[in-house]
Amino acid sequence: MAADLSWTGMVYDICIVGAGLWGSSAARHASLPGRKVCLIGPSEPQEKDRPSRDIFASHYDVSRTVRKYQGSDHIRSLMTMRAYKGLQELEGTTGIQLNAAVGHIMYGKDIESITVPIAKEEGVLLTAEGVRERYPFLDTSRYGDTAMLLPVDAGHANPRMIVRAQQEAAALQGCDIIDDVVQSVEESGDHTHGEPLMRVVIEKERPLLAKKVLLCTGAFTQFKDLLPPSTKLDLGIDGSFTVRLEVGEGDLEKLRSMPTMTSFTDEDWKCYILPPIKYPDGKYYVKLGPGYQDQRRLTSLKEVKDWFLSKPDPKLVEKYRDLLLSIVKGFHPVSVKTDMCVISHTPTELPYCDMLSPRLGLAIGGNGFGAMISDEVGRMAAEMIAGGENWSRDIPREMFKARVLTPTANL
């Protein structure tokens, strides 16, 4: 899928920077007949190359929770509804299996009042005892006596495979996929048909020219020269982690019907849980991660890189191991592994999907729901950067407006 950059004088209609979940989705949705589109971003590094890399992504994994309705927020639930349908369509288009519909349980305190109406329509309200009756190995009573089971159109998906499928579909539609790191984006001074062009400077090849640029660069957006001069976004970057407990043969069959889970309980015990999933090492793991607690604020490229190359505090690993074992009864983990990730937080808890200038747009800020809404954010961003009028559909576009701490330059 690598693009041939031996041409001269190429001007892209749209250049998408960031080849993760959102950028790859945007590339597929933007690559329409007659439109020249490129997607630029580094591929996943091999383990031996990680220390020399600056740019990482949180999709380097095989499992993320996905579902038709996020459940606790109406706007996010509208977005997940559309994103889930988009992933189903992507499966049909590419033939790549992305989703395992094992169901999802929201558990904790007063779940009925937390759950938004559109999710209740397909959900089953349970007590903690009701959860135990359906899943004898699960006990959520310590964290609240209520639960909402979403029995269909919910489960987990493989983020690596989503990126692969999005990029394959985009490439088949004529998108150039460029494995490189963008160092800067700026107005070039060049023009085509009287219109100013953007210059995109990359590490390995000559600069590219594009009529418009879309940034899908996540946590790294403010650590390269991608934004207009003096522009600083209201965007927090927090380091987080996941804990994986290896499932032995004796437990695997018992836990085979396990759904994905999200807790709505006391702050210190909020988490998400995924059932046994096979990893590239051939072993099965149950995975969990914290909610917004137990994270570390990161403020520089070096801090983000160091976080990806580090390990979580052993006391936190033990905390979340014990948390899982308090819910999944009779489970005897064979081993414990950890992975590092980062989360981009916006003050609105919704993505930024906005135009910073007539030629520069961005789609960033997953707030921990990046994979779940990725196909819909990509569609929205692709239509926005192309000049579409109804890209946000029935959601007011002001809800996705980027909050800027300093004024944008007049590009």
Short mmCIF file of C-alpha atoms in Angstrom, two decimals:
data_model
loop_
_atom_site.label_atom_id
_atom_site.label_comp_id
_atom_site.label_asym_id
_atom_site.label_seq_id
_atom_site.Cartn_x
_atom_site.Cartn_y
_atom_site.Cartn_z
CA MET A 1 0.00 0.00 0.00
CA ALA A 2 3.02 2.33 0.10
CA ALA A 3 2.71 5.31 -2.21
CA ASP A 4 5.17 6.01 -5.01
CA LEU A 5 6.57 9.49 -4.30
CA SER A 6 8.78 9.66 -7.40
CA TRP A 7 6.33 12.07 -9.04
CA THR A 8 6.89 15.81 -9.23
CA GLY A 9 4.30 18.51 -9.05
CA MET A 10 1.61 16.42 -7.36
CA VAL A 11 -0.96 18.47 -5.47
CA TYR A 12 -3.34 16.54 -3.25
CA ASP A 13 -6.89 17.70 -2.72
CA ILE A 14 -6.75 16.40 0.86
CA CYS A 15 -3.77 15.30 2.93
CA ILE A 16 -4.65 13.41 6.12
CA VAL A 17 -1.95 13.41 8.78
CA GLY A 18 -2.07 10.53 11.27
CA ALA A 19 -2.61 6.94 10.17
CA GLY A 20 -4.30 5.59 13.28
CA LEU A 21 -7.94 4.69 13.81
CA TRP A 22 -9.36 8.13 13.03
CA GLY A 23 -7.03 9.09 10.20
CA SER A 24 -7.44 5.73 8.46
CA SER A 25 -11.21 6.03 8.71
CA ALA A 26 -11.08 9.59 7.35
CA ALA A 27 -8.93 8.39 4.45
CA ARG A 28 -11.52 5.80 3.45
CA HIS A 29 -14.41 8.22 3.67
CA ALA A 30 -12.52 11.03 1.89
CA SER A 31 -11.27 8.94 -1.04
CA LEU A 32 -14.07 9.55 -3.52
CA PRO A 33 -13.74 9.32 -7.32
CA GLY A 34 -11.93 12.28 -8.82
CA ARG A 35 -10.40 13.35 -5.49
CA LYS A 36 -6.66 12.99 -4.82
CA VAL A 37 -6.14 11.98 -1.19
CA CYS A 38 -3.13 10.85 0.81
CA LEU A 39 -2.76 9.45 4.32
CA ILE A 40 0.56 9.96 6.09
CA GLY A 41 1.67 8.27 9.29
CA PRO A 42 4.24 5.78 10.59
CA SER A 43 3.37 2.10 10.71
CA GLU A 44 3.56 0.21 13.99
CA PRO A 45 7.20 -0.27 15.06
CA GLN A 46 8.72 -3.64 15.76
CA GLU A 47 9.70 -4.14 19.38
CA LYS A 48 13.41 -3.62 18.64
CA ASP A 49 12.68 -0.28 16.97
CA ARG A 50 10.52 1.22 19.71
CA PRO A 51 13.34 3.01 21.61
CA SER A 52 14.28 4.97 18.47
CA ARG A 53 10.73 6.07 17.71
CA ASP A 54 9.05 9.32 18.75
CA ILE A 55 5.53 8.65 17.46
CA PHE A 56 3.37 5.84 18.85
CA ALA A 57 -0.32 5.00 18.89
CA SER A 58 -2.72 3.38 21.31
CA HIS A 59 -4.21 1.05 18.66
CA TYR A 60 -1.23 -1.33 18.92
CA ASP A 61 -3.49 -3.97 20.45
CA VAL A 62 -6.05 -6.62 19.48
CA SER A 63 -9.00 -5.64 21.69
CA ARG A 64 -11.21 -2.63 22.30
CA THR A 65 -14.77 -2.43 23.56
CA VAL A 66 -17.26 -1.46 20.86
CA ARG A 67 -21.02 -1.31 20.93
CA LYS A 68 -23.98 0.21 19.18
CA TYR A 69 -24.75 2.44 22.14
CA GLN A 70 -22.04 3.81 24.42
CA GLY A 71 -24.82 3.94 27.00
CA SER A 72 -24.22 6.78 29.46
CA ASP A 73 -24.15 9.80 27.11
CA HIS A 74 -26.67 10.62 24.38
CA ILE A 75 -24.28 12.30 21.93
CA ARG A 76 -21.65 9.60 22.29
CA SER A 77 -24.37 6.99 21.86
CA LEU A 78 -25.48 8.59 18.58
CA MET A 79 -21.87 8.47 17.43
CA THR A 80 -21.29 4.87 18.50
CA MET A 81 -24.55 3.84 16.82
CA ARG A 82 -23.25 5.17 13.50
CA ALA A 83 -19.69 3.97 14.05
CA TYR A 84 -20.86 0.43 14.85
CA LYS A 85 -22.86 0.33 11.63
CA GLY A 86 -19.83 1.68 9.78
CA LEU A 87 -17.62 -1.13 11.10
CA GLN A 88 -20.19 -3.69 9.99
CA GLU A 89 -20.16 -2.16 6.51
CA LEU A 90 -16.36 -2.16 6.53
CA GLU A 91 -16.35 -5.87 7.39
CA GLY A 92 -18.62 -6.52 4.43
CA THR A 93 -16.50 -4.40 2.07
CA THR A 94 -13.12 -5.86 3.00
CA GLY A 95 -14.00 -9.34 4.22
CA ILE A 96 -11.90 -8.69 7.34
CA GLN A 97 -13.56 -9.75 10.58
CA LEU A 98 -13.41 -6.86 13.03
CA ASN A 99 -16.08 -7.40 15.66
CA ALA A 100 -16.98 -10.11 18.17
CA ALA A 101 -20.50 -9.49 19.45
CA VAL A 102 -20.30 -11.01 22.95
CA GLY A 103 -22.56 -8.44 24.62
CA HIS A 104 -21.77 -5.71 27.14
CA ILE A 105 -22.65 -5.07 30.79
CA MET A 106 -22.77 -1.63 32.40
CA TYR A 107 -22.64 -2.31 36.13
CA GLY A 108 -22.52 -0.28 39.33
CA LYS A 109 -24.75 2.15 41.19
CA ASP A 110 -28.12 3.37 39.88
CA ILE A 111 -27.43 2.18 36.35
CA GLU A 112 -31.01 2.77 35.23
CA SER A 113 -30.69 6.52 35.75
CA ILE A 114 -27.25 6.60 34.10
CA THR A 115 -28.33 4.77 30.96
CA VAL A 116 -29.62 7.02 28.16
CA PRO A 117 -33.08 6.23 26.68
CA ILE A 118 -31.88 4.97 23.28
CA ALA A 119 -29.68 2.38 25.02
CA LYS A 120 -32.46 1.31 27.37
CA GLU A 121 -34.58 0.33 24.39
CA GLU A 122 -32.25 -2.59 23.63
CA GLY A 123 -30.92 -3.16 27.14
CA VAL A 124 -31.96 -5.53 29.91
CA LEU A 125 -31.96 -4.07 33.43
CA LEU A 126 -30.51 -6.50 35.96
CA THR A 127 -29.56 -6.68 39.61
CA ALA A 128 -26.14 -7.94 40.61
CA GLU A 129 -27.87 -11.24 41.42
CA GLY A 130 -29.33 -11.24 37.91
CA VAL A 131 -25.85 -10.83 36.46
CA ARG A 132 -24.70 -13.82 38.53
CA GLU A 133 -27.63 -15.92 37.28
CA ARG A 134 -26.71 -15.24 33.65
CA TYR A 135 -22.95 -15.42 34.19
CA PRO A 136 -22.23 -17.62 37.25
CA PHE A 137 -18.56 -16.57 37.26
CA LEU A 138 -19.32 -12.82 37.56
CA ASP A 139 -20.05 -11.00 40.83
CA THR A 140 -20.48 -7.23 40.51
CA SER A 141 -22.30 -6.75 43.86
CA ARG A 142 -19.34 -5.13 45.61
CA TYR A 143 -19.53 -2.17 43.18
CA GLY A 144 -23.29 -1.63 43.09
CA ASP A 145 -26.47 -3.66 42.83
CA THR A 146 -27.62 -2.67 39.34
CA ALA A 147 -26.55 -3.49 35.80
CA MET A 148 -27.66 -2.97 32.22
CA LEU A 149 -26.99 -5.81 29.80
CA LEU A 150 -26.69 -4.86 26.14
CA PRO A 151 -27.09 -8.36 24.70
CA VAL A 152 -26.75 -7.60 20.98
CA ASP A 153 -24.63 -5.27 18.85
CA ALA A 154 -21.98 -5.02 21.55
CA GLY A 155 -18.65 -6.65 22.24
CA HIS A 156 -15.06 -6.08 21.21
CA ALA A 157 -13.09 -5.31 18.06
CA ASN A 158 -9.47 -5.55 16.98
CA PRO A 159 -8.06 -2.01 16.53
CA ARG A 160 -5.08 -3.21 14.50
CA MET A 161 -7.44 -4.92 12.07
CA ILE A 162 -9.71 -1.86 11.91
CA VAL A 163 -6.75 0.27 10.83
CA ARG A 164 -5.73 -2.36 8.28
CA ALA A 165 -9.25 -2.65 6.86
CA GLN A 166 -9.74 1.13 6.66
CA GLN A 167 -6.43 1.57 4.87
CA GLU A 168 -7.04 -1.31 2.47
CA ALA A 169 -10.42 0.13 1.55
CA ALA A 170 -8.93 3.62 1.17
CA ALA A 171 -6.11 2.34 -1.04
CA LEU A 172 -8.57 0.50 -3.29
CA GLN A 173 -10.36 3.82 -3.70
CA GLY A 174 -7.13 5.50 -4.85
CA CYS A 175 -5.75 6.92 -1.62
CA ASP A 176 -1.94 7.09 -1.35
CA ILE A 177 -0.73 5.59 1.94
CA ILE A 178 2.61 7.10 2.96
CA ASP A 179 4.59 5.47 5.80
CA ASP A 180 6.32 8.52 7.23
CA VAL A 181 6.25 11.11 10.01
CA VAL A 182 5.02 14.63 9.35
CA GLN A 183 7.29 17.25 10.88
CA SER A 184 5.37 20.40 9.99
CA VAL A 185 2.33 21.79 8.20
CA GLU A 186 2.32 25.35 6.92
CA GLU A 187 1.03 27.63 4.21
CA SER A 188 3.39 27.13 1.28
CA GLY A 189 3.21 30.35 -0.66
CA ASP A 190 2.39 28.27 -3.73
CA HIS A 191 -0.96 28.53 -5.48
CA THR A 192 -3.08 26.40 -7.81
CA HIS A 193 -5.86 28.06 -9.77
CA GLY A 194 -5.45 31.08 -7.51
CA GLU A 195 -5.88 29.06 -4.29
CA PRO A 196 -3.14 28.94 -1.61
CA LEU A 197 -1.63 25.53 -0.92
CA MET A 198 -0.46 23.87 2.28
CA ARG A 199 3.05 22.42 2.53
CA VAL A 200 3.45 19.17 4.46
CA VAL A 201 7.05 18.43 5.46
CA ILE A 202 7.82 14.76 6.08
CA GLU A 203 10.96 12.99 7.34
CA LYS A 204 11.93 10.71 4.46
CA GLU A 205 10.75 12.39 1.27
CA ARG A 206 10.33 15.81 -0.29
CA PRO A 207 7.52 18.04 1.05
CA LEU A 208 4.00 17.47 -0.21
CA LEU A 209 1.52 20.08 -1.36
CA ALA A 210 -2.20 19.88 -0.63
CA LYS A 211 -5.22 22.10 -0.99
CA LYS A 212 -6.39 21.05 2.47
CA VAL A 213 -4.87 19.22 5.43
CA LEU A 214 -6.71 17.21 8.09
CA LEU A 215 -4.90 16.47 11.35
CA CYS A 216 -5.82 13.16 13.01
CA THR A 217 -2.73 13.19 15.16
CA GLY A 218 -4.12 12.52 18.62
CA ALA A 219 -1.79 13.02 21.57
CA PHE A 220 1.03 14.25 19.30
CA THR A 221 -0.87 17.16 17.74
CA GLN A 222 0.86 19.84 19.79
CA PHE A 223 4.30 18.22 19.83
CA LYS A 224 5.11 18.81 16.15
CA ASP A 225 4.75 22.00 14.09
CA LEU A 226 1.29 21.12 12.82
CA LEU A 227 -0.89 23.94 14.13
CA PRO A 228 -1.01 27.59 13.08
CA PRO A 229 1.59 29.77 14.83
CA SER A 230 0.81 30.65 18.46
CA THR A 231 -2.14 28.24 18.53
CA LYS A 232 -2.50 26.15 21.68
CA LEU A 233 -5.46 23.82 22.07
CA ASP A 234 -7.24 23.07 25.32
CA LEU A 235 -6.24 19.42 25.19
CA GLY A 236 -4.96 17.24 28.02
CA ILE A 237 -2.75 14.22 27.40
CA ASP A 238 -2.82 11.55 30.09
CA GLY A 239 -0.77 8.41 30.32
CA SER A 240 -2.74 5.29 31.15
CA PHE A 241 -2.22 1.54 31.01
CA THR A 242 -3.93 -1.81 30.77
CA VAL A 243 -3.45 -5.02 32.73
CA ARG A 244 -3.78 -8.40 31.00
CA LEU A 245 -4.28 -11.61 32.96
CA GLU A 246 -3.42 -14.80 31.11
CA VAL A 247 -6.23 -17.35 31.00
CA GLY A 248 -5.20 -20.99 31.35
CA GLU A 249 -6.95 -23.89 29.66
CA GLY A 250 -8.85 -24.72 32.83
CA ASP A 251 -10.50 -21.29 32.95
CA LEU A 252 -10.90 -20.63 29.24
CA GLU A 253 -14.00 -22.70 28.69
CA LYS A 254 -15.66 -21.38 31.85
CA LEU A 255 -15.14 -17.77 30.76
CA ARG A 256 -15.97 -18.25 27.08
CA SER A 257 -19.40 -16.57 27.37
CA MET A 258 -18.02 -13.54 29.26
CA PRO A 259 -19.20 -10.13 27.91
CA THR A 260 -17.30 -6.85 27.86
CA MET A 261 -17.97 -4.69 30.92
CA THR A 262 -17.83 -1.07 32.10
CA SER A 263 -18.25 0.05 35.70
CA PHE A 264 -20.13 3.10 36.98
CA THR A 265 -19.19 3.05 40.62
CA ASP A 266 -16.96 4.83 43.14
CA GLU A 267 -14.23 6.79 41.34
CA ASP A 268 -11.35 4.69 42.60
CA TRP A 269 -12.82 1.47 41.19
CA LYS A 270 -14.02 2.56 37.77
CA CYS A 271 -12.74 0.32 35.01
CA TYR A 272 -13.51 -1.49 31.77
CA ILE A 273 -13.04 -5.22 31.27
CA LEU A 274 -12.69 -7.40 28.18
CA PRO A 275 -13.20 -11.19 28.09
CA PRO A 276 -10.58 -13.78 27.10
CA ILE A 277 -9.15 -12.77 23.72
CA LYS A 278 -6.34 -14.45 21.80
CA TYR A 279 -3.19 -12.33 21.45
CA PRO A 280 -0.36 -12.62 18.90
CA ASP A 281 1.66 -14.78 21.32
CA GLY A 282 -1.06 -17.44 20.99
CA LYS A 283 -2.27 -17.00 24.56
CA TYR A 284 -5.64 -15.76 25.83
CA TYR A 285 -5.91 -12.79 28.17
CA VAL A 286 -8.63 -11.01 30.11
CA LYS A 287 -7.87 -7.29 29.95
CA LEU A 288 -8.89 -4.37 32.13
CA GLY A 289 -7.96 -0.74 32.41
CA PRO A 290 -8.81 2.16 34.74
CA GLY A 291 -11.39 4.82 34.09
CA TYR A 292 -10.04 8.37 34.27
CA GLN A 293 -8.31 7.71 37.60
CA ASP A 294 -4.73 6.57 38.12
CA GLN A 295 -3.47 8.46 35.10
CA ARG A 296 -0.48 10.79 34.70
CA ARG A 297 -0.59 14.14 32.88
CA LEU A 298 2.01 14.31 30.08
CA THR A 299 3.13 17.67 28.69
CA SER A 300 5.94 17.04 26.19
CA LEU A 301 6.95 14.72 23.38
CA LYS A 302 9.68 13.24 25.58
CA GLU A 303 7.20 12.52 28.39
CA VAL A 304 4.81 10.78 25.98
CA LYS A 305 7.59 8.71 24.42
CA ASP A 306 8.98 7.78 27.84
CA TRP A 307 5.50 6.75 28.95
CA PHE A 308 5.04 4.38 25.99
CA LEU A 309 8.43 2.83 26.75
CA SER A 310 7.80 2.44 30.50
CA LYS A 311 5.84 0.11 32.78
CA PRO A 312 3.01 1.02 35.18
CA ASP A 313 3.49 1.24 38.94
CA PRO A 314 3.49 -2.35 40.28
CA LYS A 315 1.11 -1.27 43.05
CA LEU A 316 -1.43 -0.17 40.42
CA VAL A 317 -0.99 -3.43 38.52
CA GLU A 318 -1.74 -5.32 41.74
CA LYS A 319 -4.74 -3.05 42.42
CA TYR A 320 -6.36 -3.79 39.07
CA ARG A 321 -5.46 -7.47 39.18
CA ASP A 322 -7.25 -7.72 42.51
CA LEU A 323 -10.16 -5.67 41.17
CA LEU A 324 -10.66 -8.10 38.31
CA LEU A 325 -10.42 -11.12 40.58
CA SER A 326 -13.05 -9.61 42.88
CA ILE A 327 -15.48 -9.70 39.93
CA VAL A 328 -14.41 -12.78 37.95
CA LYS A 329 -14.76 -15.50 40.56
CA GLY A 330 -12.67 -18.65 40.58
CA PHE A 331 -10.27 -17.32 37.94
CA HIS A 332 -6.61 -18.27 38.39
CA PRO A 333 -4.38 -16.15 36.13
CA VAL A 334 -1.31 -17.85 34.72
CA SER A 335 0.63 -14.61 34.28
CA VAL A 336 0.20 -10.83 34.30
CA LYS A 337 1.23 -8.46 31.50
CA THR A 338 0.82 -4.71 31.02
CA ASP A 339 0.61 -2.28 28.13
CA MET A 340 0.95 1.49 28.05
CA CYS A 341 -1.34 3.93 26.24
CA VAL A 342 -2.28 7.60 26.26
CA ILE A 343 -5.66 9.32 26.28
CA SER A 344 -6.43 12.74 24.80
CA HIS A 345 -8.94 14.64 26.93
CA THR A 346 -11.06 17.58 25.79
CA PRO A 347 -13.01 19.76 28.27
CA THR A 348 -16.23 18.90 26.44
CA GLU A 349 -15.56 15.12 26.68
CA LEU A 350 -16.43 15.04 22.96
CA PRO A 351 -13.96 15.01 20.06
CA TYR A 352 -12.70 18.15 18.46
CA CYS A 353 -13.79 18.01 14.82
CA ASP A 354 -13.29 21.50 13.48
CA MET A 355 -11.66 23.75 10.90
CA LEU A 356 -8.85 25.90 12.33
CA SER A 357 -8.61 27.77 9.04
CA PRO A 358 -10.18 27.41 5.57
CA ARG A 359 -7.45 24.88 4.67
CA LEU A 360 -6.60 23.17 7.96
CA GLY A 361 -8.94 20.93 9.92
CA LEU A 362 -8.50 18.52 12.79
CA ALA A 363 -10.18 15.54 14.41
CA ILE A 364 -8.62 14.74 17.79
CA GLY A 365 -9.58 14.01 21.39
CA GLY A 366 -10.88 10.49 21.93
CA ASN A 367 -11.51 10.87 25.69
CA GLY A 368 -11.08 7.12 26.08
CA PHE A 369 -13.71 6.30 23.44
CA GLY A 370 -11.48 6.61 20.37
CA ALA A 371 -11.90 3.12 18.94
CA MET A 372 -15.62 2.99 19.68
CA ILE A 373 -16.38 6.14 17.66
CA SER A 374 -13.54 5.92 15.14
CA ASP A 375 -15.48 5.21 11.97
CA GLU A 376 -18.00 7.97 12.63
CA VAL A 377 -15.35 10.56 13.54
CA GLY A 378 -13.50 9.65 10.36
CA ARG A 379 -16.65 10.11 8.28
CA MET A 380 -17.46 13.43 9.95
CA ALA A 381 -13.92 14.74 9.50
CA ALA A 382 -13.70 13.62 5.87
CA GLU A 383 -16.94 15.36 4.98
CA MET A 384 -15.94 18.46 6.95
CA ILE A 385 -12.52 18.88 5.30
CA ALA A 386 -14.10 18.38 1.88
CA GLY A 387 -16.50 21.25 2.53
CA GLY A 388 -19.64 19.26 3.29
CA GLU A 389 -22.49 21.18 4.87
CA ASN A 390 -24.16 18.41 6.90
CA TRP A 391 -21.14 16.53 8.21
CA SER A 392 -22.33 16.50 11.83
CA ARG A 393 -25.86 15.35 10.88
CA ASP A 394 -28.27 15.91 13.77
CA ILE A 395 -25.56 16.87 16.27
CA PRO A 396 -24.85 20.63 16.40
CA ARG A 397 -21.36 21.12 15.00
CA GLU A 398 -20.64 23.60 17.80
CA MET A 399 -20.38 20.59 20.12
CA PHE A 400 -17.22 19.54 18.25
CA LYS A 401 -15.63 22.98 18.07
CA ALA A 402 -11.99 23.04 19.12
CA ARG A 403 -11.26 25.13 22.18
CA VAL A 404 -8.20 27.26 21.64
CA LEU A 405 -6.24 28.83 24.48
CA THR A 406 -4.60 31.37 22.17
CA PRO A 407 -5.93 32.83 18.91
CA THR A 408 -5.28 31.00 15.65
CA ALA A 409 -3.22 32.70 12.99
CA ASN A 410 -5.09 33.88 9.92
CA LEU A 411 -4.14 31.23 7.35
#
